[in-house]
Amino acid sequence: MLAANTGRTWRLLGVNTVGTIMAIAVVTALIAPRTTLAILILLVMLLYASVASVDVGHASRHMPPIVAAASIFAAYVLLSGIWAATPRTTVYIAAIGIVTLLVSWAATVGLALLSHERCQKLANAILIGLTIGLVFLMMEEFSDDWIKLLFLNNLPFVQRNPKHMVLRDAEILNLASYLNNRSIALASFLMWPALGMLAALRPGGVPWIWRGAAASAIVGLAMVTIVKSQHETSALAVALGAIVFLAARFRQRLGVALVGLGWLVAVTLVVPLANFAYDELRLQRSEHLPYSARARVVIWKYTASQVSNSPLIGVGAGATERLDNNRASYEIAIGDPVALRTMRHAHNIYLQVWYELGVIGAALLLLLGASAIGAATRLRPSAQPYALASFATLAVMGATSWSLWQEWFMSAFALTGICCWLVDRMVPENDPQSIDLKTDMVASTSLSSAAAVQ
């Protein structure tokens, strides 16, 4: 009896320790999104430290279509280093992508091996970490980064970069508002699977009214923080994600159709749409758009015009910045906010792939997205709306923001997918519709209001 109790105590300690570490890791990722890849690796280590001794080889015997599609895409990215202007950069990009892919696959296998009870505890830890992270981000947005400034000004080894901060001698007075954009984007990604985790918590363990209140709190925190921030793309991405969520919640096929059609249009028509926005709509001169949006229209136009120079294979992954810097001069059209140039990247992952990887890369990107949508439709019905909304949010974020090759961006995509898989694992196998309808309705009402605000 004593031995049994001692063993049980150690097992509980292990679960609590894993949960604490995971909660801290999520907070860290939200505060410093560039650590997301490290958080992914830590997640895998925690998962395999938590599972019983089983046949891992048997559990991972079949390669999911999305892993196969991502592997082919990564292989082509690596191959493009042969003709890229910056082969070392291309190899580095491919290496990071492959590491992210392997870690993600290992995480999905680890979740498949994890017991239902431990999935619930892992979800609780993620939810706690997300809530703390959202509170921190909201405080920073409303206090003009008071906590970060206090921290940075008391560390003498912190580099002072006038590009990103306002300085008075060695004192940092203000930080650029866009420095929080990565954190806001990651919070937007994780909001959907977090709501799914709340809805899928064991019905007997947490009354639906508390889960509904928690869902409303997370939505409220996220919306207030996103609206207060300077990242309009996150607001747009969450709003469109909410539309997909509601469609998939009440008409599952409609949600899938919306996401599939949106992905098809984004990948296949991005080049003519970029030309149309500049030549016909003249959005680069619209007084109703913020400066950053008008500047992107110019960047998209020029990048789209360069696709025809190497339409089949592109210029090579990661070569955009080098080719842009090698130009002798830049033309500035009268009335445009910026010069006609690609800048460091296209600020649009679809245009970026067309320019750097050509029609072959675009076809592989289309296949990768279709595989991800297919993976979402193979989840249990209760988990599908959250996965589809996550995909929509990611797809919109990629249309106007960072380079696809940034390490944290690729890792954020992977982390969001893993969290959606966790939602599916939390739903009992014998009851695929076990998510409480009342809880889902609370989330649906909250998200409808959020979409209306946007």
Tab-separated table of C-alpha atoms in Angstrom:
chain	number	residue	atom	x	y	z
A	1	MET	CA	0.000	0.000	0.000
A	2	LEU	CA	2.805	2.396	0.948
A	3	ALA	CA	4.616	1.652	-2.315
A	4	ALA	CA	1.449	2.242	-4.308
A	5	ASN	CA	0.810	5.559	-2.571
A	6	THR	CA	4.423	6.636	-3.080
A	7	GLY	CA	4.209	5.788	-6.784
A	8	ARG	CA	0.956	7.703	-7.100
A	9	THR	CA	2.526	10.738	-5.382
A	10	TRP	CA	5.449	10.755	-7.805
A	11	ARG	CA	3.127	10.422	-10.796
A	12	LEU	CA	1.060	13.394	-9.598
A	13	LEU	CA	4.241	15.390	-9.050
A	14	GLY	CA	5.279	14.579	-12.590
A	15	VAL	CA	1.949	15.732	-14.032
A	16	ASN	CA	1.978	18.940	-11.996
A	17	THR	CA	5.572	19.660	-12.952
A	18	VAL	CA	4.860	19.133	-16.647
A	19	GLY	CA	1.814	21.406	-16.413
A	20	THR	CA	3.747	24.169	-14.656
A	21	ILE	CA	6.562	24.078	-17.200
A	22	MET	CA	4.079	24.134	-20.094
A	23	ALA	CA	2.177	27.112	-18.662
A	24	ILE	CA	5.441	29.047	-18.241
A	25	ALA	CA	6.452	28.082	-21.788
A	26	VAL	CA	3.215	29.461	-23.264
A	27	VAL	CA	3.644	32.731	-21.364
A	28	THR	CA	7.223	32.945	-22.618
A	29	ALA	CA	6.140	32.374	-26.216
A	30	LEU	CA	3.545	35.155	-25.991
A	31	ILE	CA	5.992	37.615	-24.449
A	32	ALA	CA	8.884	36.632	-26.749
A	33	PRO	CA	7.451	34.922	-29.881
A	34	ARG	CA	10.925	34.304	-31.303
A	35	THR	CA	11.217	31.503	-28.733
A	36	THR	CA	8.320	29.574	-30.309
A	37	LEU	CA	10.531	26.931	-31.939
A	38	ALA	CA	12.240	26.287	-28.610
A	39	ILE	CA	8.786	26.014	-27.006
A	40	LEU	CA	7.828	23.407	-29.618
A	41	ILE	CA	10.905	21.351	-28.809
A	42	LEU	CA	10.174	21.661	-25.086
A	43	LEU	CA	6.591	20.526	-25.690
A	44	VAL	CA	7.817	17.366	-27.397
A	45	MET	CA	10.199	16.635	-24.537
A	46	LEU	CA	7.396	17.081	-22.004
A	47	LEU	CA	5.062	14.850	-23.984
A	48	TYR	CA	7.495	11.975	-24.194
A	49	ALA	CA	8.391	12.392	-20.540
A	50	SER	CA	4.702	11.977	-19.715
A	51	VAL	CA	3.688	8.949	-21.774
A	52	ALA	CA	3.938	5.353	-20.738
A	53	SER	CA	6.408	2.977	-22.398
A	54	VAL	CA	4.666	2.000	-25.621
A	55	ASP	CA	5.498	1.130	-29.216
A	56	VAL	CA	6.211	4.602	-30.599
A	57	GLY	CA	7.182	3.090	-33.938
A	58	HIS	CA	3.759	1.537	-34.305
A	59	ALA	CA	2.048	4.815	-33.382
A	60	SER	CA	4.003	6.751	-36.041
A	61	ARG	CA	3.992	4.104	-38.760
A	62	HIS	CA	1.621	5.934	-41.094
A	63	MET	CA	2.695	9.357	-42.360
A	64	PRO	CA	-0.259	11.813	-42.394
A	65	PRO	CA	-0.881	13.510	-45.755
A	66	ILE	CA	-0.091	16.930	-44.289
A	67	VAL	CA	3.360	15.706	-43.161
A	68	ALA	CA	3.990	14.268	-46.619
A	69	ALA	CA	2.919	17.526	-48.299
A	70	ALA	CA	5.060	19.612	-45.934
A	71	SER	CA	8.045	17.318	-46.561
A	72	ILE	CA	7.745	17.750	-50.328
A	73	PHE	CA	7.444	21.515	-49.939
A	74	ALA	CA	10.508	21.639	-47.662
A	75	ALA	CA	12.485	19.488	-50.098
A	76	TYR	CA	11.687	21.875	-52.956
A	77	VAL	CA	12.681	24.855	-50.811
A	78	LEU	CA	16.025	23.175	-50.207
A	79	LEU	CA	16.383	22.371	-53.912
A	80	SER	CA	15.851	26.031	-54.808
A	81	GLY	CA	19.199	26.787	-53.166
A	82	ILE	CA	20.811	25.546	-56.383
A	83	TRP	CA	19.665	28.626	-58.318
A	84	ALA	CA	19.098	31.090	-55.451
A	85	ALA	CA	21.254	34.193	-55.117
A	86	THR	CA	21.750	33.328	-51.432
A	87	PRO	CA	22.199	29.534	-51.226
A	88	ARG	CA	23.275	29.599	-47.577
A	89	THR	CA	20.118	31.454	-46.601
A	90	THR	CA	18.050	28.956	-48.557
A	91	VAL	CA	19.685	25.996	-46.818
A	92	TYR	CA	19.116	27.641	-43.434
A	93	ILE	CA	15.433	28.261	-44.250
A	94	ALA	CA	14.964	24.659	-45.353
A	95	ALA	CA	16.767	23.367	-42.253
A	96	ILE	CA	14.528	25.358	-39.910
A	97	GLY	CA	11.470	24.156	-41.809
A	98	ILE	CA	12.554	20.534	-41.594
A	99	VAL	CA	13.291	20.801	-37.869
A	100	THR	CA	9.892	22.408	-37.298
A	101	LEU	CA	8.227	19.661	-39.316
A	102	LEU	CA	9.987	16.840	-37.462
A	103	VAL	CA	9.233	18.363	-34.073
A	104	SER	CA	5.583	18.861	-35.052
A	105	TRP	CA	5.235	15.265	-36.222
A	106	ALA	CA	6.831	14.038	-33.008
A	107	ALA	CA	4.385	16.186	-31.022
A	108	THR	CA	1.351	14.741	-32.812
A	109	VAL	CA	2.621	11.212	-32.168
A	110	GLY	CA	3.250	12.106	-28.521
A	111	LEU	CA	-0.288	13.434	-28.141
A	112	ALA	CA	-1.635	10.237	-29.674
A	113	LEU	CA	0.222	8.285	-26.978
A	114	LEU	CA	-0.917	10.565	-24.155
A	115	SER	CA	-3.852	9.409	-22.065
A	116	HIS	CA	-7.123	11.345	-22.190
A	117	GLU	CA	-6.644	12.492	-18.598
A	118	ARG	CA	-3.180	13.862	-19.302
A	119	CYS	CA	-4.445	15.621	-22.424
A	120	GLN	CA	-6.933	17.394	-20.168
A	121	LYS	CA	-4.157	18.432	-17.764
A	122	LEU	CA	-1.933	19.623	-20.610
A	123	ALA	CA	-4.811	21.705	-21.957
A	124	ASN	CA	-5.379	23.228	-18.516
A	125	ALA	CA	-1.721	24.269	-18.424
A	126	ILE	CA	-1.906	25.837	-21.885
A	127	LEU	CA	-5.075	27.714	-20.949
A	128	ILE	CA	-3.495	29.073	-17.773
A	129	GLY	CA	-0.406	30.170	-19.701
A	130	LEU	CA	-2.484	31.805	-22.442
A	131	THR	CA	-4.614	33.701	-19.928
A	132	ILE	CA	-1.561	35.019	-18.070
A	133	GLY	CA	0.059	35.957	-21.375
A	134	LEU	CA	-3.055	37.801	-22.564
A	135	VAL	CA	-3.278	39.744	-19.299
A	136	PHE	CA	0.390	40.728	-19.669
A	137	LEU	CA	-0.091	41.852	-23.279
A	138	MET	CA	-3.177	43.871	-22.371
A	139	MET	CA	-1.318	45.587	-19.536
A	140	GLU	CA	1.567	46.407	-21.861
A	141	GLU	CA	-0.716	47.837	-24.547
A	142	PHE	CA	-2.547	50.085	-22.068
A	143	SER	CA	0.609	51.163	-20.182
A	144	ASP	CA	2.807	51.772	-23.257
A	145	ASP	CA	5.083	48.835	-22.382
A	146	TRP	CA	5.709	49.940	-18.814
A	147	ILE	CA	6.800	46.459	-17.665
A	148	LYS	CA	9.204	45.956	-20.571
A	149	LEU	CA	10.658	49.427	-20.131
A	150	LEU	CA	11.212	48.797	-16.423
A	151	PHE	CA	12.945	45.532	-17.241
A	152	LEU	CA	15.057	46.817	-20.147
A	153	ASN	CA	16.216	49.987	-18.430
A	154	ASN	CA	17.577	47.992	-15.508
A	155	LEU	CA	19.655	45.661	-17.670
A	156	PRO	CA	22.845	47.468	-18.718
A	157	PHE	CA	23.739	44.902	-21.391
A	158	VAL	CA	20.513	45.504	-23.380
A	159	GLN	CA	21.330	47.051	-26.756
A	160	ARG	CA	19.801	50.452	-27.463
A	161	ASN	CA	18.579	50.630	-31.061
A	162	PRO	CA	17.178	54.070	-32.030
A	163	LYS	CA	15.278	52.400	-34.856
A	164	HIS	CA	12.951	50.644	-32.415
A	165	MET	CA	12.910	52.960	-29.401
A	166	VAL	CA	13.025	56.553	-28.215
A	167	LEU	CA	16.161	57.251	-26.190
A	168	ARG	CA	17.316	59.960	-23.806
A	169	ASP	CA	20.998	59.341	-23.238
A	170	ALA	CA	21.022	55.667	-22.208
A	171	GLU	CA	17.433	55.615	-20.930
A	172	ILE	CA	14.705	54.023	-23.073
A	173	LEU	CA	11.662	56.308	-23.008
A	174	ASN	CA	9.393	54.490	-25.453
A	175	LEU	CA	9.337	51.329	-27.547
A	176	ALA	CA	7.987	51.176	-31.093
A	177	SER	CA	4.370	50.006	-31.035
A	178	TYR	CA	4.983	47.383	-33.733
A	179	LEU	CA	7.356	45.440	-31.478
A	180	ASN	CA	4.325	43.761	-29.898
A	181	ASN	CA	2.837	42.680	-33.231
A	182	ARG	CA	4.330	39.189	-33.153
A	183	SER	CA	2.897	38.619	-29.694
A	184	ILE	CA	-0.514	39.847	-30.800
A	185	ALA	CA	-0.435	37.559	-33.835
A	186	LEU	CA	0.506	34.497	-31.758
A	187	ALA	CA	-2.284	35.273	-29.304
A	188	SER	CA	-4.701	35.447	-32.250
A	189	PHE	CA	-3.527	32.025	-33.461
A	190	LEU	CA	-3.843	30.341	-30.070
A	191	MET	CA	-7.233	31.820	-29.229
A	192	TRP	CA	-9.157	29.306	-31.370
A	193	PRO	CA	-7.639	26.079	-30.062
A	194	ALA	CA	-7.862	27.533	-26.546
A	195	LEU	CA	-11.613	27.947	-26.949
A	196	GLY	CA	-11.769	24.376	-28.224
A	197	MET	CA	-9.866	23.158	-25.167
A	198	LEU	CA	-12.267	24.993	-22.877
A	199	ALA	CA	-15.261	23.471	-24.628
A	200	ALA	CA	-13.743	19.971	-24.513
A	201	LEU	CA	-12.816	19.956	-20.843
A	202	ARG	CA	-14.253	16.886	-19.133
A	203	PRO	CA	-17.969	17.688	-18.649
A	204	GLY	CA	-18.045	16.151	-15.172
A	205	GLY	CA	-15.023	18.112	-14.012
A	206	VAL	CA	-15.919	21.686	-14.952
A	207	PRO	CA	-19.540	22.930	-15.116
A	208	TRP	CA	-20.482	24.369	-18.473
A	209	ILE	CA	-21.232	27.798	-17.001
A	210	TRP	CA	-17.626	28.147	-15.806
A	211	ARG	CA	-16.270	26.986	-19.122
A	212	GLY	CA	-18.512	29.472	-20.887
A	213	ALA	CA	-17.348	32.268	-18.580
A	214	ALA	CA	-13.720	31.337	-19.202
A	215	ALA	CA	-14.311	31.286	-22.977
A	216	SER	CA	-15.890	34.742	-22.819
A	217	ALA	CA	-12.979	36.002	-20.707
A	218	ILE	CA	-10.376	34.743	-23.185
A	219	VAL	CA	-12.282	36.246	-26.122
A	220	GLY	CA	-12.679	39.513	-24.221
A	221	LEU	CA	-9.010	39.717	-23.264
A	222	ALA	CA	-7.910	38.874	-26.805
A	223	MET	CA	-10.286	41.349	-28.449
A	224	VAL	CA	-9.428	44.246	-26.145
A	225	THR	CA	-5.702	43.618	-26.603
A	226	ILE	CA	-5.903	43.214	-30.373
A	227	VAL	CA	-8.056	46.330	-30.867
A	228	LYS	CA	-5.755	48.400	-28.625
A	229	SER	CA	-2.652	47.191	-30.478
A	230	GLN	CA	-1.292	48.589	-33.737
A	231	HIS	CA	-1.685	45.307	-35.602
A	232	GLU	CA	-4.746	45.690	-37.821
A	233	THR	CA	-3.977	42.384	-39.556
A	234	SER	CA	-4.679	40.454	-36.348
A	235	ALA	CA	-8.067	42.138	-36.009
A	236	LEU	CA	-8.944	41.255	-39.608
A	237	ALA	CA	-7.670	37.684	-39.231
A	238	VAL	CA	-9.660	37.035	-36.056
A	239	ALA	CA	-12.812	38.574	-37.559
A	240	LEU	CA	-12.644	36.327	-40.637
A	241	GLY	CA	-11.748	33.389	-38.404
A	242	ALA	CA	-14.915	34.082	-36.413
A	243	ILE	CA	-16.994	33.948	-39.608
A	244	VAL	CA	-15.474	30.583	-40.512
A	245	PHE	CA	-16.010	29.315	-36.964
A	246	LEU	CA	-19.694	30.207	-36.984
A	247	ALA	CA	-20.177	28.730	-40.447
A	248	ALA	CA	-18.436	25.479	-39.497
A	249	ARG	CA	-20.223	25.340	-36.143
A	250	PHE	CA	-23.687	25.342	-37.665
A	251	ARG	CA	-22.968	24.147	-41.241
A	252	GLN	CA	-19.772	22.121	-41.258
A	253	ARG	CA	-19.629	21.788	-45.046
A	254	LEU	CA	-20.079	25.538	-45.450
A	255	GLY	CA	-17.101	26.189	-43.180
A	256	VAL	CA	-14.927	23.787	-45.171
A	257	ALA	CA	-16.089	25.324	-48.446
A	258	LEU	CA	-15.295	28.866	-47.269
A	259	VAL	CA	-11.797	27.928	-46.142
A	260	GLY	CA	-11.076	25.839	-49.238
A	261	LEU	CA	-12.293	28.516	-51.647
A	262	GLY	CA	-10.382	31.226	-49.795
A	263	TRP	CA	-7.171	29.197	-49.925
A	264	LEU	CA	-7.622	28.462	-53.635
A	265	VAL	CA	-8.154	32.136	-54.454
A	266	ALA	CA	-5.269	33.314	-52.258
A	267	VAL	CA	-2.729	30.956	-53.825
A	268	THR	CA	-3.810	30.914	-57.475
A	269	LEU	CA	-5.012	34.495	-58.008
A	270	VAL	CA	-2.663	36.526	-55.821
A	271	VAL	CA	-0.595	37.837	-58.759
A	272	PRO	CA	-3.504	39.256	-60.813
A	273	LEU	CA	-5.167	40.510	-57.626
A	274	ALA	CA	-1.999	42.419	-56.684
A	275	ASN	CA	-1.920	44.035	-60.136
A	276	PHE	CA	-5.631	44.829	-59.961
A	277	ALA	CA	-5.315	46.494	-56.545
A	278	TYR	CA	-2.570	48.794	-57.867
A	279	ASP	CA	-3.592	49.445	-61.487
A	280	GLU	CA	-7.398	49.478	-61.284
A	281	LEU	CA	-8.401	50.134	-57.673
A	282	ARG	CA	-5.382	52.382	-57.045
A	283	LEU	CA	-5.441	51.457	-53.369
A	284	GLN	CA	-1.906	52.747	-52.922
A	285	ARG	CA	-3.354	56.272	-53.060
A	286	SER	CA	-6.486	55.687	-51.007
A	287	GLU	CA	-6.818	58.121	-48.098
A	288	HIS	CA	-8.997	55.605	-46.269
A	289	LEU	CA	-6.143	53.112	-45.838
A	290	PRO	CA	-3.287	53.463	-43.331
A	291	TYR	CA	0.183	54.160	-44.656
A	292	SER	CA	1.408	50.603	-44.072
A	293	ALA	CA	-1.453	49.162	-46.126
A	294	ARG	CA	-0.835	51.571	-49.024
A	295	ALA	CA	2.874	50.757	-48.951
A	296	ARG	CA	2.066	47.050	-49.159
A	297	VAL	CA	-0.003	47.596	-52.284
A	298	VAL	CA	3.084	49.063	-53.979
A	299	ILE	CA	5.314	46.219	-52.764
A	300	TRP	CA	2.775	43.632	-53.955
A	301	LYS	CA	2.507	45.273	-57.362
A	302	TYR	CA	6.252	45.284	-57.957
A	303	THR	CA	6.734	41.743	-56.649
A	304	ALA	CA	3.895	40.494	-58.859
A	305	SER	CA	5.516	42.158	-61.879
A	306	GLN	CA	8.759	40.254	-61.215
A	307	VAL	CA	7.144	36.801	-61.144
A	308	SER	CA	7.218	36.554	-64.944
A	309	ASN	CA	11.037	36.782	-64.955
A	310	SER	CA	11.271	33.225	-63.605
A	311	PRO	CA	7.707	31.890	-63.609
A	312	LEU	CA	8.443	28.175	-63.313
A	313	ILE	CA	11.014	27.852	-60.521
A	314	GLY	CA	11.319	31.374	-59.092
A	315	VAL	CA	14.457	33.137	-57.874
A	316	GLY	CA	15.089	30.821	-54.919
A	317	ALA	CA	13.811	30.793	-51.344
A	318	GLY	CA	15.102	33.727	-49.321
A	319	ALA	CA	16.690	35.526	-52.275
A	320	THR	CA	14.330	38.521	-52.313
A	321	GLU	CA	16.330	40.778	-50.003
A	322	ARG	CA	19.636	40.195	-51.797
A	323	LEU	CA	18.122	40.866	-55.222
A	324	ASP	CA	16.433	44.014	-53.928
A	325	ASN	CA	19.676	45.320	-52.402
A	326	ASN	CA	21.570	44.644	-55.634
A	327	ARG	CA	19.416	47.075	-57.619
A	328	ALA	CA	21.196	50.289	-58.557
A	329	SER	CA	18.136	52.515	-58.194
A	330	TYR	CA	14.450	52.459	-57.338
A	331	GLU	CA	11.647	54.093	-59.292
A	332	ILE	CA	9.070	56.081	-57.335
A	333	ALA	CA	5.755	56.655	-59.085
A	334	ILE	CA	4.095	60.025	-58.475
A	335	GLY	CA	1.630	59.722	-55.596
A	336	ASP	CA	2.913	56.366	-54.337
A	337	PRO	CA	3.906	56.134	-50.668
A	338	VAL	CA	7.068	54.066	-51.333
A	339	ALA	CA	9.341	53.117	-54.226
A	340	LEU	CA	8.543	50.232	-56.547
A	341	ARG	CA	10.607	47.480	-54.936
A	342	THR	CA	10.211	44.127	-53.208
A	343	MET	CA	11.775	45.263	-49.914
A	344	ARG	CA	13.109	42.424	-47.728
A	345	HIS	CA	10.089	40.266	-48.568
A	346	ALA	CA	6.666	40.641	-50.138
A	347	HIS	CA	4.674	40.950	-46.876
A	348	ASN	CA	2.442	38.298	-48.416
A	349	ILE	CA	3.380	34.617	-48.219
A	350	TYR	CA	1.467	33.776	-51.400
A	351	LEU	CA	3.278	36.381	-53.504
A	352	GLN	CA	6.513	35.451	-51.795
A	353	VAL	CA	6.147	31.828	-52.861
A	354	TRP	CA	5.226	32.786	-56.439
A	355	TYR	CA	8.252	35.087	-56.714
A	356	GLU	CA	10.799	32.887	-54.949
A	357	LEU	CA	9.569	29.387	-55.855
A	358	GLY	CA	7.545	29.928	-59.034
A	359	VAL	CA	4.496	28.020	-60.175
A	360	ILE	CA	5.965	24.759	-58.814
A	361	GLY	CA	6.258	26.243	-55.347
A	362	ALA	CA	2.755	27.732	-55.582
A	363	ALA	CA	1.338	24.335	-56.557
A	364	LEU	CA	3.081	22.718	-53.590
A	365	LEU	CA	1.813	25.464	-51.265
A	366	LEU	CA	-1.704	24.837	-52.579
A	367	LEU	CA	-1.265	21.130	-51.857
A	368	LEU	CA	0.056	21.860	-48.357
A	369	GLY	CA	-2.943	24.023	-47.506
A	370	ALA	CA	-5.367	21.464	-48.941
A	371	SER	CA	-3.713	18.790	-46.804
A	372	ALA	CA	-4.126	20.965	-43.710
A	373	ILE	CA	-7.813	21.512	-44.484
A	374	GLY	CA	-8.186	17.784	-45.031
A	375	ALA	CA	-6.553	17.119	-41.666
A	376	ALA	CA	-9.038	19.490	-40.024
A	377	THR	CA	-11.997	17.650	-41.579
A	378	ARG	CA	-10.704	14.345	-40.205
A	379	LEU	CA	-10.887	15.605	-36.639
A	380	ARG	CA	-13.918	14.778	-34.529
A	381	PRO	CA	-16.893	16.969	-35.488
A	382	SER	CA	-16.722	18.931	-32.229
A	383	ALA	CA	-13.111	19.940	-32.869
A	384	GLN	CA	-13.434	20.869	-36.543
A	385	PRO	CA	-14.793	24.451	-36.211
A	386	TYR	CA	-11.816	25.458	-34.061
A	387	ALA	CA	-9.310	23.934	-36.475
A	388	LEU	CA	-10.928	25.558	-39.509
A	389	ALA	CA	-11.087	28.947	-37.770
A	390	SER	CA	-7.409	28.573	-36.847
A	391	PHE	CA	-6.512	27.811	-40.455
A	392	ALA	CA	-8.460	30.852	-41.680
A	393	THR	CA	-6.727	33.092	-39.144
A	394	LEU	CA	-3.308	31.805	-40.162
A	395	ALA	CA	-4.103	32.203	-43.865
A	396	VAL	CA	-5.249	35.812	-43.453
A	397	MET	CA	-2.253	36.672	-41.279
A	398	GLY	CA	0.065	35.349	-43.970
A	399	ALA	CA	-1.525	37.577	-46.597
A	400	THR	CA	-0.333	40.917	-45.215
A	401	SER	CA	2.392	40.433	-42.639
A	402	TRP	CA	5.668	38.563	-42.156
A	403	SER	CA	7.945	36.503	-44.330
A	404	LEU	CA	6.996	32.844	-44.525
A	405	TRP	CA	10.594	31.927	-43.741
A	406	GLN	CA	10.794	33.565	-40.322
A	407	GLU	CA	11.502	30.867	-37.753
A	408	TRP	CA	8.886	32.015	-35.260
A	409	PHE	CA	6.211	32.290	-37.981
A	410	MET	CA	6.691	28.709	-39.166
A	411	SER	CA	6.788	27.531	-35.561
A	412	ALA	CA	3.607	29.465	-34.725
A	413	PHE	CA	1.800	27.697	-37.565
A	414	ALA	CA	2.994	24.358	-36.228
A	415	LEU	CA	2.128	25.142	-32.596
A	416	THR	CA	-1.395	26.162	-33.582
A	417	GLY	CA	-1.899	22.919	-35.494
A	418	ILE	CA	-0.636	20.853	-32.568
A	419	CYS	CA	-3.022	22.632	-30.208
A	420	CYS	CA	-5.919	21.872	-32.580
A	421	TRP	CA	-4.882	18.202	-32.514
A	422	LEU	CA	-4.908	18.384	-28.702
A	423	VAL	CA	-8.520	19.577	-28.837
A	424	ASP	CA	-9.388	16.492	-30.880
A	425	ARG	CA	-7.563	14.240	-28.404
A	426	MET	CA	-9.549	15.730	-25.526
A	427	VAL	CA	-12.895	14.676	-27.012
A	428	PRO	CA	-13.827	11.177	-25.745
A	429	GLU	CA	-13.625	8.537	-28.471
A	430	ASN	CA	-16.999	7.060	-27.594
A	431	ASP	CA	-18.791	10.384	-27.870
A	432	PRO	CA	-17.577	12.563	-30.754
A	433	GLN	CA	-20.273	15.124	-30.031
A	434	SER	CA	-19.477	15.370	-26.325
A	435	ILE	CA	-18.625	19.070	-26.327
A	436	ASP	CA	-21.338	20.761	-24.301
A	437	LEU	CA	-23.733	22.617	-26.596
A	438	LYS	CA	-24.283	25.320	-24.008
A	439	THR	CA	-20.566	26.038	-23.795
A	440	ASP	CA	-20.264	26.137	-27.564
A	441	MET	CA	-23.187	28.541	-27.742
A	442	VAL	CA	-21.455	30.866	-25.262
A	443	ALA	CA	-18.347	30.845	-27.445
A	444	SER	CA	-20.428	31.345	-30.585
A	445	THR	CA	-22.230	34.361	-29.092
A	446	SER	CA	-18.955	35.901	-27.915
A	447	LEU	CA	-17.328	35.432	-31.300
A	448	SER	CA	-20.329	36.837	-33.148
A	449	SER	CA	-20.017	40.011	-31.102
A	450	ALA	CA	-16.248	40.116	-31.704
A	451	ALA	CA	-16.724	39.796	-35.447
A	452	ALA	CA	-19.260	42.617	-35.404
A	453	VAL	CA	-16.828	44.888	-33.550
A	454	GLN	CA	-14.130	44.313	-36.149
